[in-house]
CSV table of C-alpha atoms in Angstrom, one decimal:
chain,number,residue,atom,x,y,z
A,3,UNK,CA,9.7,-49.3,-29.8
A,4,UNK,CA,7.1,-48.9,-27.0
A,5,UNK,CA,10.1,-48.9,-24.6
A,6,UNK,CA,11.1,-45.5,-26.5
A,7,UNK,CA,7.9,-43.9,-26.7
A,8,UNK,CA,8.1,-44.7,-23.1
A,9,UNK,CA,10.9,-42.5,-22.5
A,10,UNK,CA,10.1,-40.0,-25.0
A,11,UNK,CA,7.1,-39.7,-22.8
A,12,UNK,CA,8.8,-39.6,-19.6
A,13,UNK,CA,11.3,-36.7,-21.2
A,14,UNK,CA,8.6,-34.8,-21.9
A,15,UNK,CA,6.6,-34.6,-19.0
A,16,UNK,CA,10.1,-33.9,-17.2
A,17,UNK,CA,11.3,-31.3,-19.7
A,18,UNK,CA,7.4,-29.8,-18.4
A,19,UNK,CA,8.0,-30.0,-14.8
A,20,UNK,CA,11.5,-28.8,-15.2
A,21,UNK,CA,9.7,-25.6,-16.9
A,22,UNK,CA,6.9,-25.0,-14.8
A,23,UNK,CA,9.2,-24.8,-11.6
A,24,UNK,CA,11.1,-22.9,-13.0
A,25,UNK,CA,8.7,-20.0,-14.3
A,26,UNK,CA,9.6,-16.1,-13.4
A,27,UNK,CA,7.1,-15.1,-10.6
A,28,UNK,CA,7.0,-11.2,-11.5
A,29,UNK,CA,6.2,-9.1,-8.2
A,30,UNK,CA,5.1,-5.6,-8.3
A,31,UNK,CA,7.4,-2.9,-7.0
A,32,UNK,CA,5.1,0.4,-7.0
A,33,UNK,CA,5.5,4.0,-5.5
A,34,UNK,CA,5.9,4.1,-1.6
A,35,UNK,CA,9.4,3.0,0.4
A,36,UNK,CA,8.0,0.4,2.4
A,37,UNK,CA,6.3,-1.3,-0.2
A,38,UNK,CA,9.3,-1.4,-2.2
A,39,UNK,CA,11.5,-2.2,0.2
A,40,UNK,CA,9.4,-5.5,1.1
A,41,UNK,CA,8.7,-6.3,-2.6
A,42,UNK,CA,12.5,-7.2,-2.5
A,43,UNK,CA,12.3,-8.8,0.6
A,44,UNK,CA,10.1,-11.2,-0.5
A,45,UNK,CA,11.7,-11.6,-4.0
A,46,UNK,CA,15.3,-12.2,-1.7
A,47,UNK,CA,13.4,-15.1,0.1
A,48,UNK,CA,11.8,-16.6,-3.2
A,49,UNK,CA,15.1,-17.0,-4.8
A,50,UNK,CA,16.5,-18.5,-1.5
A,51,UNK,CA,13.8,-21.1,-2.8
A,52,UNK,CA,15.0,-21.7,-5.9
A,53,UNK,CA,12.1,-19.4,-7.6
A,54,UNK,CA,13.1,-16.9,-9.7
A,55,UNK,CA,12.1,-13.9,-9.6
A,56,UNK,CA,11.5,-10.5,-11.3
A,57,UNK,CA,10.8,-7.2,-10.1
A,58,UNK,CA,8.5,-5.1,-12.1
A,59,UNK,CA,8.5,-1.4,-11.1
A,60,UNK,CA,5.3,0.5,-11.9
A,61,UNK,CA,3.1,3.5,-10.8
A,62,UNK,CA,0.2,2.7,-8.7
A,63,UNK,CA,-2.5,2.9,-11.0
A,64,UNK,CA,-2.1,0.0,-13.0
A,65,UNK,CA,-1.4,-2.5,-10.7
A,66,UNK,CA,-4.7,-3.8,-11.1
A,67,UNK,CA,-4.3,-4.8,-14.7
A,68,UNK,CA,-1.0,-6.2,-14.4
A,69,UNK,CA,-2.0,-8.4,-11.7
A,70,UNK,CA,-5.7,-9.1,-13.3
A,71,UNK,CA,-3.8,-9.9,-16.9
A,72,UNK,CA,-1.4,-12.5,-15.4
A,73,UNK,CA,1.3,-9.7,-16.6
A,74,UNK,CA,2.6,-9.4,-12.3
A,75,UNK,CA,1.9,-12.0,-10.0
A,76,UNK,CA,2.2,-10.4,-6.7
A,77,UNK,CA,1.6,-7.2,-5.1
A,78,UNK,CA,3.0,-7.1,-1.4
A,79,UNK,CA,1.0,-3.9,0.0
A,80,UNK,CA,-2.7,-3.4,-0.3
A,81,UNK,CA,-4.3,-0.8,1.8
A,82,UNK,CA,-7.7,-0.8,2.8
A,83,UNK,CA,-8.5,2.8,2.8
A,84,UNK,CA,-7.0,3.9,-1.3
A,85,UNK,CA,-7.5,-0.1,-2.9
A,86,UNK,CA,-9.8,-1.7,-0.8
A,87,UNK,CA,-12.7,-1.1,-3.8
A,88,UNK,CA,-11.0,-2.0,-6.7
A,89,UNK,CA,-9.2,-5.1,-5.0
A,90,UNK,CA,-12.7,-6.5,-3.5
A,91,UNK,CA,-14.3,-5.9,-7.1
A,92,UNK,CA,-11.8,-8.1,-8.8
A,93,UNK,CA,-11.8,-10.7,-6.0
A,94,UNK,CA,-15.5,-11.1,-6.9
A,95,UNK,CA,-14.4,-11.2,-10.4
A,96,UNK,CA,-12.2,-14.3,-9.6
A,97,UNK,CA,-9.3,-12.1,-11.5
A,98,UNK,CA,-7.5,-11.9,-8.3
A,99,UNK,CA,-6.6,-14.0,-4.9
A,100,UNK,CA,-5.9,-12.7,-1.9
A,101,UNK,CA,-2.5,-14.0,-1.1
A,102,UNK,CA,-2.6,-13.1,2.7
A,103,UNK,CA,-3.7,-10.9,5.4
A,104,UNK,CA,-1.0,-9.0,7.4
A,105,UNK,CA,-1.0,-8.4,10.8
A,106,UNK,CA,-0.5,-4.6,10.9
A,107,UNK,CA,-3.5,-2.7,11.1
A,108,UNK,CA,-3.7,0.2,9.0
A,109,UNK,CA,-5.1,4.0,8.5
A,110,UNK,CA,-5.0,6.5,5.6
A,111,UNK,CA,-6.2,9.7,6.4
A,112,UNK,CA,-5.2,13.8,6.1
A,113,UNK,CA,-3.1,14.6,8.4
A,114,UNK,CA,-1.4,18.0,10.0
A,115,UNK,CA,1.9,17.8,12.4
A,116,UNK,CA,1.0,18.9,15.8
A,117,UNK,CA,1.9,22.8,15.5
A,118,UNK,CA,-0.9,23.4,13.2
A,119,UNK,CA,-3.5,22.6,16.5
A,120,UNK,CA,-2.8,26.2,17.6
A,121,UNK,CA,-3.3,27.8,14.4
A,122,UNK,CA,-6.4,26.0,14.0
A,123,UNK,CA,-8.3,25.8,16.9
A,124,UNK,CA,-10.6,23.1,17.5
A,125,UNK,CA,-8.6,20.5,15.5
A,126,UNK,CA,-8.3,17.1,15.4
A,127,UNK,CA,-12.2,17.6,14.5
A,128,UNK,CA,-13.0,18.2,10.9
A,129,UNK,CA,-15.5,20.7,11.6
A,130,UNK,CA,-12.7,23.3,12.5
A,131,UNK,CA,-11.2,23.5,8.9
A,132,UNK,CA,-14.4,25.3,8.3
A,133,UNK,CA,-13.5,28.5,10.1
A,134,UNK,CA,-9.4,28.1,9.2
A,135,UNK,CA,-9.1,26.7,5.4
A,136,UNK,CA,-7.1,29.7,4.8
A,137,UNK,CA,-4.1,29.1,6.6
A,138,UNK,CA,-3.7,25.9,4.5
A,139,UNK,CA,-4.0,28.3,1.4
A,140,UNK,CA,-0.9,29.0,-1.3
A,141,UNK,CA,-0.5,33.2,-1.3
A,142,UNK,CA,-3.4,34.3,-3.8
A,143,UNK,CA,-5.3,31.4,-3.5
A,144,UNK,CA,-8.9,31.6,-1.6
A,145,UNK,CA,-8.9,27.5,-1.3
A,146,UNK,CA,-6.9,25.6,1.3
A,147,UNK,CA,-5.3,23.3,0.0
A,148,UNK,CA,-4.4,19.9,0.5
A,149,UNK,CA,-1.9,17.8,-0.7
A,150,UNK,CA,-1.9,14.1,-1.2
A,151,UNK,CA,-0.7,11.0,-4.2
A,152,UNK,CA,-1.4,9.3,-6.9
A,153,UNK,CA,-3.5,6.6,-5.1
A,154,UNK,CA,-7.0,5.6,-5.5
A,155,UNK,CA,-8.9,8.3,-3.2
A,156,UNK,CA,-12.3,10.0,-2.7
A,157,UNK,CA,-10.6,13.1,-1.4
A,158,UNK,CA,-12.8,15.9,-3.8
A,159,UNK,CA,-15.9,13.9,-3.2
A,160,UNK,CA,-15.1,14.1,1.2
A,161,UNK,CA,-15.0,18.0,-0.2
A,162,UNK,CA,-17.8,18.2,-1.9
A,163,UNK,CA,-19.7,16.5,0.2
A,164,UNK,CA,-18.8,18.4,3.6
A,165,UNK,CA,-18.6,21.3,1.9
A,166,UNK,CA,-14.8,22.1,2.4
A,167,UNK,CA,-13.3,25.1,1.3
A,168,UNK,CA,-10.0,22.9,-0.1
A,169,UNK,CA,-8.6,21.8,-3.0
A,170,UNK,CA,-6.5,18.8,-3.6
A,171,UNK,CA,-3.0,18.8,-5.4
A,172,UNK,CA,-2.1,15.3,-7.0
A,173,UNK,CA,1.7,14.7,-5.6
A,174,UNK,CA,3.4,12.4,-8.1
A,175,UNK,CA,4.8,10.1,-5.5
A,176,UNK,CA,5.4,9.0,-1.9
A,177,UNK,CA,8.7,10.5,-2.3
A,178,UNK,CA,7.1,13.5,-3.0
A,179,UNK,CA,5.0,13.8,-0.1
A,180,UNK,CA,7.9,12.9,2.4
A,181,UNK,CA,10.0,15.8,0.4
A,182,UNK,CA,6.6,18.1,1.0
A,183,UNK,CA,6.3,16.9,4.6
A,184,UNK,CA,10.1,17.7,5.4
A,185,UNK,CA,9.9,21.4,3.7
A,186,UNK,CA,6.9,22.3,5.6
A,187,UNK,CA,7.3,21.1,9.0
A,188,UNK,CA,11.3,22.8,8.7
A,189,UNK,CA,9.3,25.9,8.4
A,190,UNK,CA,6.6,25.3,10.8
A,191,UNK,CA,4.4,26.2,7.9
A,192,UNK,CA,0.7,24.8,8.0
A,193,UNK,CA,0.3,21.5,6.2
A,194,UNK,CA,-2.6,19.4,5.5
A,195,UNK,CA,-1.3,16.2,4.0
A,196,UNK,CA,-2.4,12.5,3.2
A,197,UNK,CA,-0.2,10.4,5.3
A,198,UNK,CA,-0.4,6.8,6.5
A,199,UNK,CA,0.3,4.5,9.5
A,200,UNK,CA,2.2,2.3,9.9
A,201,UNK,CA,4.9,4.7,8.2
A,202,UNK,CA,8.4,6.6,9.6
A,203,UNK,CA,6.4,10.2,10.3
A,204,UNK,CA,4.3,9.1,13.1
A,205,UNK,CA,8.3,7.9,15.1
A,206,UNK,CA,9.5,11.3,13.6
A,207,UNK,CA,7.2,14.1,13.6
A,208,UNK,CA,4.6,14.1,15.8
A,209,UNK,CA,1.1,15.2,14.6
A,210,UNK,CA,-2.5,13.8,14.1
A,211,UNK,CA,-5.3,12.6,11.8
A,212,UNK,CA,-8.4,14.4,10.8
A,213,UNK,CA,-11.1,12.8,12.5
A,214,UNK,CA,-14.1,13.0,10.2
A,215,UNK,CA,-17.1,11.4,10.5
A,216,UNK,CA,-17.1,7.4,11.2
A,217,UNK,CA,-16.3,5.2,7.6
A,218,UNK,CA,-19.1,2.9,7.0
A,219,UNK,CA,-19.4,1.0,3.6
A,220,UNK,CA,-22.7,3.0,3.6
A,221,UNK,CA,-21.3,6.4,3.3
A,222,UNK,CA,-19.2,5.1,0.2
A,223,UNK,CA,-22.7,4.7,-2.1
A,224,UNK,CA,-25.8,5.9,-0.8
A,225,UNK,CA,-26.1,9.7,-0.5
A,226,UNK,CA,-28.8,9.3,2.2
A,227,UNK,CA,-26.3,8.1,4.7
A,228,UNK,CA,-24.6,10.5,6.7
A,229,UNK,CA,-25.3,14.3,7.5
A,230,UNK,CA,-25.4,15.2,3.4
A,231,UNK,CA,-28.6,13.6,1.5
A,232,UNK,CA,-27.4,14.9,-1.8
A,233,UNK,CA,-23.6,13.2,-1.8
A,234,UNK,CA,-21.7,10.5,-0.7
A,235,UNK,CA,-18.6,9.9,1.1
A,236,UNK,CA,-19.6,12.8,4.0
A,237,UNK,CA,-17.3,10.3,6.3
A,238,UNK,CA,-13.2,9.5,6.7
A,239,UNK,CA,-11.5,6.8,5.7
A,240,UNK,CA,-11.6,3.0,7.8
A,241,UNK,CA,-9.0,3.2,11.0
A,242,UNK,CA,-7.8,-0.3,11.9
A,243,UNK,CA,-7.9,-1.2,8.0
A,244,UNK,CA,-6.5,-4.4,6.9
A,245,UNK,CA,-3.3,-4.8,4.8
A,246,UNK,CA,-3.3,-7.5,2.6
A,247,UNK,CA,-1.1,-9.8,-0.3
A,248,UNK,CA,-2.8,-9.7,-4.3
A,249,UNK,CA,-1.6,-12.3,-5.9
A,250,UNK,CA,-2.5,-13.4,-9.5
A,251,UNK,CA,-5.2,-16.2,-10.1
A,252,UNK,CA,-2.5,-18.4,-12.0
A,253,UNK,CA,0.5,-18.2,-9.5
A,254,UNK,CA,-0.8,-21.0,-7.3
A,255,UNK,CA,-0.8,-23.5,-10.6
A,256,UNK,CA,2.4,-21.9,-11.7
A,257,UNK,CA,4.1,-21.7,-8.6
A,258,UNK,CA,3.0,-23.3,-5.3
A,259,UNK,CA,6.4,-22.2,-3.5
A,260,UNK,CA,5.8,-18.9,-4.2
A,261,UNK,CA,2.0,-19.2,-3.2
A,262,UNK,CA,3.3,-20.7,0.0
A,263,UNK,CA,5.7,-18.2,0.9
A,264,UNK,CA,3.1,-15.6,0.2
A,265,UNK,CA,0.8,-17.5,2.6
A,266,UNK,CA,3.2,-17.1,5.3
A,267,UNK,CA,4.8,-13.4,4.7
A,268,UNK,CA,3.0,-11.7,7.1
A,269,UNK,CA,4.0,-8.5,8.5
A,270,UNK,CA,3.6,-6.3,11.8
A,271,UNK,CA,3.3,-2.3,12.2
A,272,UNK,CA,6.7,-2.1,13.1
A,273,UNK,CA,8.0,-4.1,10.5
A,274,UNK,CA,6.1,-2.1,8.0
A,275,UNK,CA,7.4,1.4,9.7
A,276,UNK,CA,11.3,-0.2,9.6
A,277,UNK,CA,10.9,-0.8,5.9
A,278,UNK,CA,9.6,2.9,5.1
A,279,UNK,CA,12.1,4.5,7.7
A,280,UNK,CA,15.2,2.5,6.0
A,281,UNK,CA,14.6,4.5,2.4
A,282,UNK,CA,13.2,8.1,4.0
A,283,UNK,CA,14.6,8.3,7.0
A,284,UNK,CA,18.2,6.1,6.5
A,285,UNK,CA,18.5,7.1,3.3
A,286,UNK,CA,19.1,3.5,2.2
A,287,UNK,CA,18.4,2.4,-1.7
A,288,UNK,CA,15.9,0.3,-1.9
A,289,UNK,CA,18.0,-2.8,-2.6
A,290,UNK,CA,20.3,-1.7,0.1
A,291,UNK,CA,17.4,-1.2,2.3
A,292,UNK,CA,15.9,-4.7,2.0
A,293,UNK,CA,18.7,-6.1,2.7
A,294,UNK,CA,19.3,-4.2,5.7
A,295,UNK,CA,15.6,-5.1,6.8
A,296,UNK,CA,16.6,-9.0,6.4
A,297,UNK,CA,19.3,-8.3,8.9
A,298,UNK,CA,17.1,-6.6,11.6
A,299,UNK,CA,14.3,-9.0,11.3
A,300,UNK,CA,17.2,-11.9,10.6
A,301,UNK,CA,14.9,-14.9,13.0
A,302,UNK,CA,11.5,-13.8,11.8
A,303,UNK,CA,13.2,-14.1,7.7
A,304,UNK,CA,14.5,-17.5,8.6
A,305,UNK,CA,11.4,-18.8,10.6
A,306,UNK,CA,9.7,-17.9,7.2
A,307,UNK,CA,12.1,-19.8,4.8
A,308,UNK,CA,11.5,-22.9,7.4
A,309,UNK,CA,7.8,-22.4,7.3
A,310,UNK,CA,7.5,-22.7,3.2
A,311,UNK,CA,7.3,-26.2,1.9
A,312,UNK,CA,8.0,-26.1,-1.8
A,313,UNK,CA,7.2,-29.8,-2.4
């Protein structure tokens, strides 16, 4: 009798570990190329691990309550400059980890290819949009406009706060503002765009960023810093920004392989530029794309699947 509750016990708390290692790990796929493309590069090396995997595909936006709920487990690309708020707020929360800190260095910014300098005279400085907002304007409009996505950004606020004669136009995608980016410049047509780096336009277009006044956490809250008293945000956006891993609070409980191959997925600028540059300027799919990525970056992918020890 005790000899079977014995091995009833021991079935059971096999039957559990069988379970647990065997758990989905859900990772986010959202709306920019590289991302995607190195959501299924990681998923690719989590299943050469014996994880399983799924691949949830969402818009930005909700990332946060997927990953905060437990309902995604991983997120591959956070930027600084649009997330950086909402990911340190639920850091603090404990509703989030941070999985891991790439080594690419990021900025987010509004940018302009270079033809627009002699149409605008003065440029890269901010203060020149002042005197030529109206070549960035749609016929019958009296605003320039500019054009960025559906990520977290205090674009009206800059606006308001420097008093810019602009308006901003939501884009529904990163798709879209590569598509808005390839009409414009084909026309030489004045364009003032969010873009990002690392990314494919910077190897294929060349242009610049809006310098604006210096980021400082400051200019983010307190009205009183920077040259407007009333408003905040009278600065740009953070150059050298990090780019980081979210990661749920559960996955290192559920699955310490997959928390361990987070730990050591950790990317350069270039490798970040390849993966956008595969979907928008290759024309890969996105599967295709990652696997294509694997191939070119075929020792680093192996050095990683050495480096994880799922025990």
């Amino acid at each position: 009798m005790i000899q079977n509750v014995r091995l009833g016990w021991s079935v059971a708390i096999l039957s559990f570990s069988c379970s647990t290692f065997a758990e989905t790990v859900k990772l986010l796929e959202l709306d920019w190329s590289s991302q995607r493309v190195l959501t299924h590069v990681l998923a690719d090396i989590l299943e050469s691990k014996n994880v399983k995997t799924e691949i949830i595909a969402i818009p930005s936006t909700p990332q946060w309550m997927y990953l905060s709920t437990g309902k995604a487990d991983i997120q591959v690309e956070v930027w600084e400059g649009s997330m950086g708020p909402q990911y340190q707020s639920l850091l603090d929360k404990a509703l989030i980890e941070e999985g891991g800190t790439h080594k690419a260095k990021t900025r987010e910014e509004w940018w302009y290819p270079d033809y627009v300098e002699a149409l605008c005279p003065g440029l890269p400085d901010w203060k020149a949009l002042e005197k030529c907002h109206a070549i960035f304007a749609e016929p019958g409009e009296q605003f320039g406009t500019f054009y960025t996505g559906p990520w977290e950004k205090p674009d009206n606020a800059r606006i308001r706060a420097l008093q810019l004669n602009f308006k901003v136009v939501v884009l529904p995608d990163g798709d879209s503002i590569n598509q808005k980016i390839h009409q414009y410049v084909s026309k030489k047509k004045p364009l003032l765009i969010f873009n990002w780096t690392p990314n494919w336009v910077e190897s294929t277009y060349p242009g610049s960023f809006v310098e604006f006044p210096p980021y400082s956490a400051e200019c983010e809250k307190d009205p009183k810093w920077g040259m407007n008293d009333k408003y905040p945000w009278d600065c740009g956006n953070p150059t050298g920004g990090w780019l980081k891993i979210a990661v749920s609070s559960g996955l290192k409980d559920r699955s310490h392989c997959a928390y361990k191959a987070v730990q050591k997925f950790q990317l350069t600028n270039s490798d970040v530029a390849l993966a956008a540059a595969l979907v928008d300027i290759n024309k890969l799919d996105v599967p295709s794309a990652a696997k294509e990525w694997m191939v070119q970056r075929n020792d680093y992918v192996r050095q990683v699947q050495q480096d994880i020890d799922c025990r």
